Amino acid sequence: DAGVIQSPRHEVTEMGQEVTLRCKPISGHDYLFWYRQTMMRGLELLIYFNNNVPIDDSGMPEDRFSAKMPNASFSTLKIQPSEPRDSAVYFCATSRVFYEQYFGPGTRLTVT
Amino acid sequence: GENVEQHPSTLSVQEGDSAVIKCTYSDSASNYFPWYKQELGKGPQLIIDIRSNVGEKKDQRIAVTLNKTAKHFSLHITETQPEDSAVYFCAASSTGNQFYFGTGTSLTVIP
């Protein structure tokens, strides 16, 4: 198995632009998690899905952030409009059950 | 919500020595405690986990202990090797709920 696939690996954008991060989960994994990692705040769970349904989005920082999972093979995390404080590494993780998560390689986002 | 504290933030050991990283948590409902290893430029990798009905779990050179009464759990790495150098994160979660991560420990194993 190829593991969790994230794209792009690096994204540099200007403030105010829309950013879309993508994740392809491991086949057969029913849970999908989006995390953000920064030096200041560490690893934060933003939102997670079970069987394509958002279960808990309490970690989403504000309305500028949205996440979707249209099918079992694909999820997106969108930031619109982006701000410099959104600069971070964003990870997607998936699992068969709630625990034992497998993380992707991450997307490093820089907003200038 | 849960509060997970992790110590130390940095740790240097000589190759072959043991390394111990400790975490405390605040929510007595937490029942799952994973440890992740993160190498530079990569995502965290689950290396071992423990559930609240178990006091200790071991996997080769890695072990985790849990003290529910004191609300703390620890990662033990024996016979450390240079490839163990990485950032290690603890986390705590209650069933089907949020994951709360510690702030990480940067481990350096000196050859």
mmCIF file of C-alpha atoms in Angstrom:
data_model
loop_
_atom_site.group_PDB
_atom_site.id
_atom_site.type_symbol
_atom_site.label_atom_id
_atom_site.label_comp_id
_atom_site.label_asym_id
_atom_site.label_seq_id
_atom_site.Cartn_x
_atom_site.Cartn_y
_atom_site.Cartn_z
ATOM 1 C CA ASP A 1 0.000 0.000 0.000
ATOM 2 C CA ALA A 2 1.256 3.497 -0.815
ATOM 3 C CA GLY A 3 0.222 4.924 2.525
ATOM 4 C CA VAL A 4 -1.588 8.211 2.994
ATOM 5 C CA ILE A 5 -0.980 10.501 0.027
ATOM 6 C CA GLN A 6 -1.054 14.268 0.399
ATOM 7 C CA SER A 7 -0.705 16.951 -2.218
ATOM 8 C CA PRO A 8 0.846 19.319 -2.734
ATOM 9 C CA ARG A 9 3.878 18.723 -0.516
ATOM 10 C CA HIS A 10 4.716 22.412 -0.484
ATOM 11 C CA GLU A 11 2.485 25.390 -1.136
ATOM 12 C CA VAL A 12 3.451 29.037 -1.161
ATOM 13 C CA THR A 13 0.679 31.546 -1.641
ATOM 14 C CA GLU A 14 -0.117 35.168 -1.027
ATOM 15 C CA MET A 15 -2.420 36.399 1.681
ATOM 16 C CA GLY A 16 -6.030 36.426 0.558
ATOM 17 C CA GLN A 17 -5.684 33.558 -1.871
ATOM 18 C CA GLU A 18 -7.617 30.312 -1.636
ATOM 19 C CA VAL A 19 -5.629 27.220 -0.697
ATOM 20 C CA THR A 20 -6.762 23.631 -1.182
ATOM 21 C CA LEU A 21 -4.935 20.730 0.402
ATOM 22 C CA ARG A 22 -5.688 17.182 -0.715
ATOM 23 C CA CYS A 23 -5.548 13.782 0.921
ATOM 24 C CA LYS A 24 -5.991 10.243 -0.348
ATOM 25 C CA PRO A 25 -6.483 7.816 2.539
ATOM 26 C CA ILE A 26 -5.241 4.267 2.812
ATOM 27 C CA SER A 27 -7.782 1.954 1.214
ATOM 28 C CA GLY A 28 -10.171 0.481 3.754
ATOM 29 C CA HIS A 29 -9.559 3.136 6.384
ATOM 30 C CA ASP A 30 -12.876 4.555 7.545
ATOM 31 C CA TYR A 31 -11.498 7.416 9.613
ATOM 32 C CA LEU A 32 -9.743 10.465 8.249
ATOM 33 C CA PHE A 33 -8.175 13.211 10.348
ATOM 34 C CA TRP A 34 -6.781 16.633 9.466
ATOM 35 C CA TYR A 35 -4.056 18.057 11.737
ATOM 36 C CA ARG A 36 -2.066 21.268 11.793
ATOM 37 C CA GLN A 37 1.465 21.476 13.210
ATOM 38 C CA THR A 38 3.198 24.685 14.210
ATOM 39 C CA MET A 39 6.087 25.464 16.522
ATOM 40 C CA MET A 40 3.855 27.584 18.730
ATOM 41 C CA ARG A 41 0.845 25.285 19.062
ATOM 42 C CA GLY A 42 2.268 21.858 18.273
ATOM 43 C CA LEU A 43 -0.018 19.254 16.722
ATOM 44 C CA GLU A 44 -3.695 20.172 16.673
ATOM 45 C CA LEU A 45 -6.580 18.050 15.470
ATOM 46 C CA LEU A 46 -8.727 20.204 13.191
ATOM 47 C CA ILE A 47 -11.475 17.832 12.081
ATOM 48 C CA TYR A 48 -12.135 14.161 11.544
ATOM 49 C CA PHE A 49 -14.464 12.092 9.386
ATOM 50 C CA ASN A 50 -15.938 8.652 9.805
ATOM 51 C CA ASN A 51 -17.292 6.979 6.672
ATOM 52 C CA ASN A 52 -17.047 10.318 4.850
ATOM 53 C CA VAL A 53 -19.167 12.129 7.457
ATOM 54 C CA PRO A 54 -17.625 14.949 9.536
ATOM 55 C CA ILE A 55 -17.820 13.898 13.171
ATOM 56 C CA ASP A 56 -15.973 16.592 15.114
ATOM 57 C CA ASP A 57 -14.865 19.910 13.677
ATOM 58 C CA SER A 58 -14.340 21.662 16.987
ATOM 59 C CA GLY A 59 -10.667 22.137 16.197
ATOM 60 C CA MET A 60 -11.268 24.118 13.015
ATOM 61 C CA PRO A 61 -9.909 27.559 13.859
ATOM 62 C CA GLU A 62 -12.490 29.686 12.088
ATOM 63 C CA ASP A 63 -14.911 29.920 9.212
ATOM 64 C CA ARG A 64 -12.113 30.451 6.734
ATOM 65 C CA PHE A 65 -11.340 26.753 7.088
ATOM 66 C CA SER A 66 -13.522 24.056 5.564
ATOM 67 C CA ALA A 67 -13.063 20.353 4.935
ATOM 68 C CA LYS A 68 -14.902 17.877 2.768
ATOM 69 C CA MET A 69 -14.805 14.188 2.070
ATOM 70 C CA PRO A 70 -16.920 13.553 -1.032
ATOM 71 C CA ASN A 71 -15.995 9.867 -1.134
ATOM 72 C CA ALA A 72 -13.935 7.258 0.671
ATOM 73 C CA SER A 73 -10.870 7.973 -1.461
ATOM 74 C CA PHE A 74 -10.505 11.711 -1.215
ATOM 75 C CA SER A 75 -10.636 14.616 1.191
ATOM 76 C CA THR A 76 -9.837 18.316 0.939
ATOM 77 C CA LEU A 77 -9.012 21.019 3.437
ATOM 78 C CA LYS A 78 -9.645 24.497 2.101
ATOM 79 C CA ILE A 79 -8.592 27.861 3.483
ATOM 80 C CA GLN A 80 -10.297 30.905 2.008
ATOM 81 C CA PRO A 81 -9.004 33.571 2.336
ATOM 82 C CA SER A 82 -5.581 32.529 3.563
ATOM 83 C CA GLU A 83 -3.612 34.560 6.120
ATOM 84 C CA PRO A 84 0.062 34.503 7.145
ATOM 85 C CA ARG A 85 -0.865 32.926 10.497
ATOM 86 C CA ASP A 86 -2.157 29.894 8.605
ATOM 87 C CA SER A 87 1.421 29.012 7.711
ATOM 88 C CA ALA A 88 2.026 25.520 9.102
ATOM 89 C CA VAL A 89 2.442 21.892 8.143
ATOM 90 C CA TYR A 90 -0.913 20.228 7.569
ATOM 91 C CA PHE A 91 -1.154 16.481 8.033
ATOM 92 C CA CYS A 92 -3.797 14.042 6.989
ATOM 93 C CA ALA A 93 -4.041 10.791 8.962
ATOM 94 C CA THR A 94 -6.283 7.769 8.455
ATOM 95 C CA SER A 95 -7.201 4.658 10.392
ATOM 96 C CA ARG A 96 -9.438 1.598 10.329
ATOM 97 C CA VAL A 97 -10.708 2.358 13.803
ATOM 98 C CA PHE A 98 -10.559 5.638 15.700
ATOM 99 C CA TYR A 99 -7.130 4.805 17.049
ATOM 100 C CA GLU A 100 -3.901 3.660 15.371
ATOM 101 C CA GLN A 101 -3.668 6.522 12.944
ATOM 102 C CA TYR A 102 -1.312 6.549 9.978
ATOM 103 C CA PHE A 103 -0.053 9.981 9.019
ATOM 104 C CA GLY A 104 0.723 11.271 5.564
ATOM 105 C CA PRO A 105 3.928 13.194 4.746
ATOM 106 C CA GLY A 106 2.231 16.547 5.241
ATOM 107 C CA THR A 107 1.809 19.740 3.223
ATOM 108 C CA ARG A 108 3.998 22.666 4.202
ATOM 109 C CA LEU A 109 1.960 25.826 3.659
ATOM 110 C CA THR A 110 3.544 29.251 3.576
ATOM 111 C CA VAL A 111 1.307 32.298 3.275
ATOM 112 C CA THR A 112 3.153 35.522 2.525
ATOM 113 C CA GLY B 1 -10.607 19.839 27.694
ATOM 114 C CA GLU B 2 -7.607 17.584 28.098
ATOM 115 C CA ASN B 3 -4.152 19.020 28.859
ATOM 116 C CA VAL B 4 -1.119 16.900 28.014
ATOM 117 C CA GLU B 5 2.285 17.945 29.291
ATOM 118 C CA GLN B 6 5.477 16.336 28.058
ATOM 119 C CA HIS B 7 9.000 16.395 29.507
ATOM 120 C CA PRO B 8 11.780 16.893 28.723
ATOM 121 C CA SER B 9 11.619 19.020 25.598
ATOM 122 C CA THR B 10 15.109 17.898 24.584
ATOM 123 C CA LEU B 11 17.077 14.819 25.525
ATOM 124 C CA SER B 12 20.563 13.695 24.573
ATOM 125 C CA VAL B 13 21.839 10.217 25.380
ATOM 126 C CA GLN B 14 24.859 8.168 24.478
ATOM 127 C CA GLU B 15 24.322 5.317 22.090
ATOM 128 C CA GLY B 16 23.394 2.205 24.055
ATOM 129 C CA ASP B 17 21.962 4.104 26.996
ATOM 130 C CA SER B 18 18.264 4.292 27.843
ATOM 131 C CA ALA B 19 15.942 7.221 27.209
ATOM 132 C CA VAL B 20 12.786 8.033 29.156
ATOM 133 C CA ILE B 21 10.136 10.563 28.161
ATOM 134 C CA LYS B 22 7.261 11.397 30.467
ATOM 135 C CA CYS B 23 3.769 12.763 29.912
ATOM 136 C CA THR B 24 0.966 13.771 32.229
ATOM 137 C CA TYR B 25 -2.686 14.256 31.374
ATOM 138 C CA SER B 26 -5.571 15.916 33.136
ATOM 139 C CA ASP B 27 -8.760 14.217 31.955
ATOM 140 C CA SER B 28 -9.522 11.015 33.864
ATOM 141 C CA ALA B 29 -11.782 9.958 30.962
ATOM 142 C CA SER B 30 -8.767 9.564 28.668
ATOM 143 C CA ASN B 31 -8.255 5.900 27.923
ATOM 144 C CA TYR B 32 -5.881 5.709 24.975
ATOM 145 C CA PHE B 33 -2.261 6.856 25.007
ATOM 146 C CA PRO B 34 -0.199 6.575 21.812
ATOM 147 C CA TRP B 35 3.397 7.566 21.201
ATOM 148 C CA TYR B 36 4.566 8.894 17.856
ATOM 149 C CA LYS B 37 8.018 9.300 16.346
ATOM 150 C CA GLN B 38 8.520 12.103 13.867
ATOM 151 C CA GLU B 39 11.614 12.303 11.716
ATOM 152 C CA LEU B 40 12.606 15.478 9.939
ATOM 153 C CA GLY B 41 10.332 16.255 7.009
ATOM 154 C CA LYS B 42 7.995 13.348 7.699
ATOM 155 C CA GLY B 43 4.662 12.777 9.354
ATOM 156 C CA PRO B 44 4.399 11.280 12.854
ATOM 157 C CA GLN B 45 4.627 7.507 12.968
ATOM 158 C CA LEU B 46 2.826 5.469 15.622
ATOM 159 C CA ILE B 47 5.425 3.411 17.479
ATOM 160 C CA ILE B 48 3.518 2.081 20.474
ATOM 161 C CA ASP B 49 0.271 2.689 22.330
ATOM 162 C CA ILE B 50 -1.386 1.674 25.551
ATOM 163 C CA ARG B 51 -4.961 1.571 26.757
ATOM 164 C CA SER B 52 -6.146 2.378 30.235
ATOM 165 C CA ASN B 53 -6.814 -1.237 31.187
ATOM 166 C CA VAL B 54 -3.117 -2.076 30.875
ATOM 167 C CA GLY B 55 -0.226 -0.856 33.016
ATOM 168 C CA GLU B 56 2.671 -1.661 30.733
ATOM 169 C CA LYS B 57 3.319 -2.673 27.151
ATOM 170 C CA LYS B 58 6.579 -3.628 25.498
ATOM 171 C CA ASP B 59 7.698 -3.981 21.904
ATOM 172 C CA GLN B 60 11.350 -4.938 21.502
ATOM 173 C CA ARG B 61 13.409 -1.966 22.716
ATOM 174 C CA ILE B 62 10.391 0.246 23.339
ATOM 175 C CA ALA B 63 8.065 0.126 26.337
ATOM 176 C CA VAL B 64 5.288 2.319 27.652
ATOM 177 C CA THR B 65 4.027 2.448 31.224
ATOM 178 C CA LEU B 66 0.792 3.971 32.460
ATOM 179 C CA ASN B 67 -0.167 5.104 35.942
ATOM 180 C CA LYS B 68 -3.867 5.942 35.850
ATOM 181 C CA THR B 69 -3.988 7.082 39.447
ATOM 182 C CA ALA B 70 -1.259 9.637 38.941
ATOM 183 C CA LYS B 71 -2.378 10.365 35.371
ATOM 184 C CA HIS B 72 1.011 9.913 33.808
ATOM 185 C CA PHE B 73 2.570 7.653 31.215
ATOM 186 C CA SER B 74 6.119 7.208 30.010
ATOM 187 C CA LEU B 75 8.045 5.992 26.987
ATOM 188 C CA HIS B 76 11.170 3.945 27.607
ATOM 189 C CA ILE B 77 13.702 3.249 24.871
ATOM 190 C CA THR B 78 16.499 0.864 25.771
ATOM 191 C CA GLU B 79 19.815 0.290 23.973
ATOM 192 C CA THR B 80 19.353 3.483 21.996
ATOM 193 C CA GLN B 81 20.712 3.710 18.474
ATOM 194 C CA PRO B 82 21.444 6.762 16.278
ATOM 195 C CA GLU B 83 18.350 5.983 14.196
ATOM 196 C CA ASP B 84 16.235 6.566 17.310
ATOM 197 C CA SER B 85 17.066 10.270 16.994
ATOM 198 C CA ALA B 86 13.803 12.076 16.235
ATOM 199 C CA VAL B 87 11.021 14.069 17.886
ATOM 200 C CA TYR B 88 8.693 11.962 20.019
ATOM 201 C CA PHE B 89 5.115 12.959 20.823
ATOM 202 C CA CYS B 90 2.752 11.543 23.375
ATOM 203 C CA ALA B 91 -1.003 11.918 23.057
ATOM 204 C CA ALA B 92 -4.145 11.212 25.032
ATOM 205 C CA SER B 93 -7.665 10.520 23.878
ATOM 206 C CA SER B 94 -10.958 9.314 25.225
ATOM 207 C CA THR B 95 -13.151 7.053 23.153
ATOM 208 C CA GLY B 96 -14.144 8.638 19.888
ATOM 209 C CA ASN B 97 -13.068 12.044 21.034
ATOM 210 C CA GLN B 98 -10.319 14.557 20.367
ATOM 211 C CA PHE B 99 -6.658 13.660 20.311
ATOM 212 C CA TYR B 100 -4.479 15.890 22.489
ATOM 213 C CA PHE B 101 -0.770 15.883 21.805
ATOM 214 C CA GLY B 102 2.163 16.754 24.007
ATOM 215 C CA THR B 103 4.630 19.393 22.879
ATOM 216 C CA GLY B 104 7.247 16.888 21.771
ATOM 217 C CA THR B 105 10.689 15.713 22.901
ATOM 218 C CA SER B 106 13.653 16.052 20.600
ATOM 219 C CA LEU B 107 15.822 12.992 21.224
ATOM 220 C CA THR B 108 19.432 12.922 20.071
ATOM 221 C CA VAL B 109 21.409 9.713 20.328
ATOM 222 C CA ILE B 110 25.123 10.445 20.280
ATOM 223 C CA PRO B 111 27.207 7.740 18.571
#
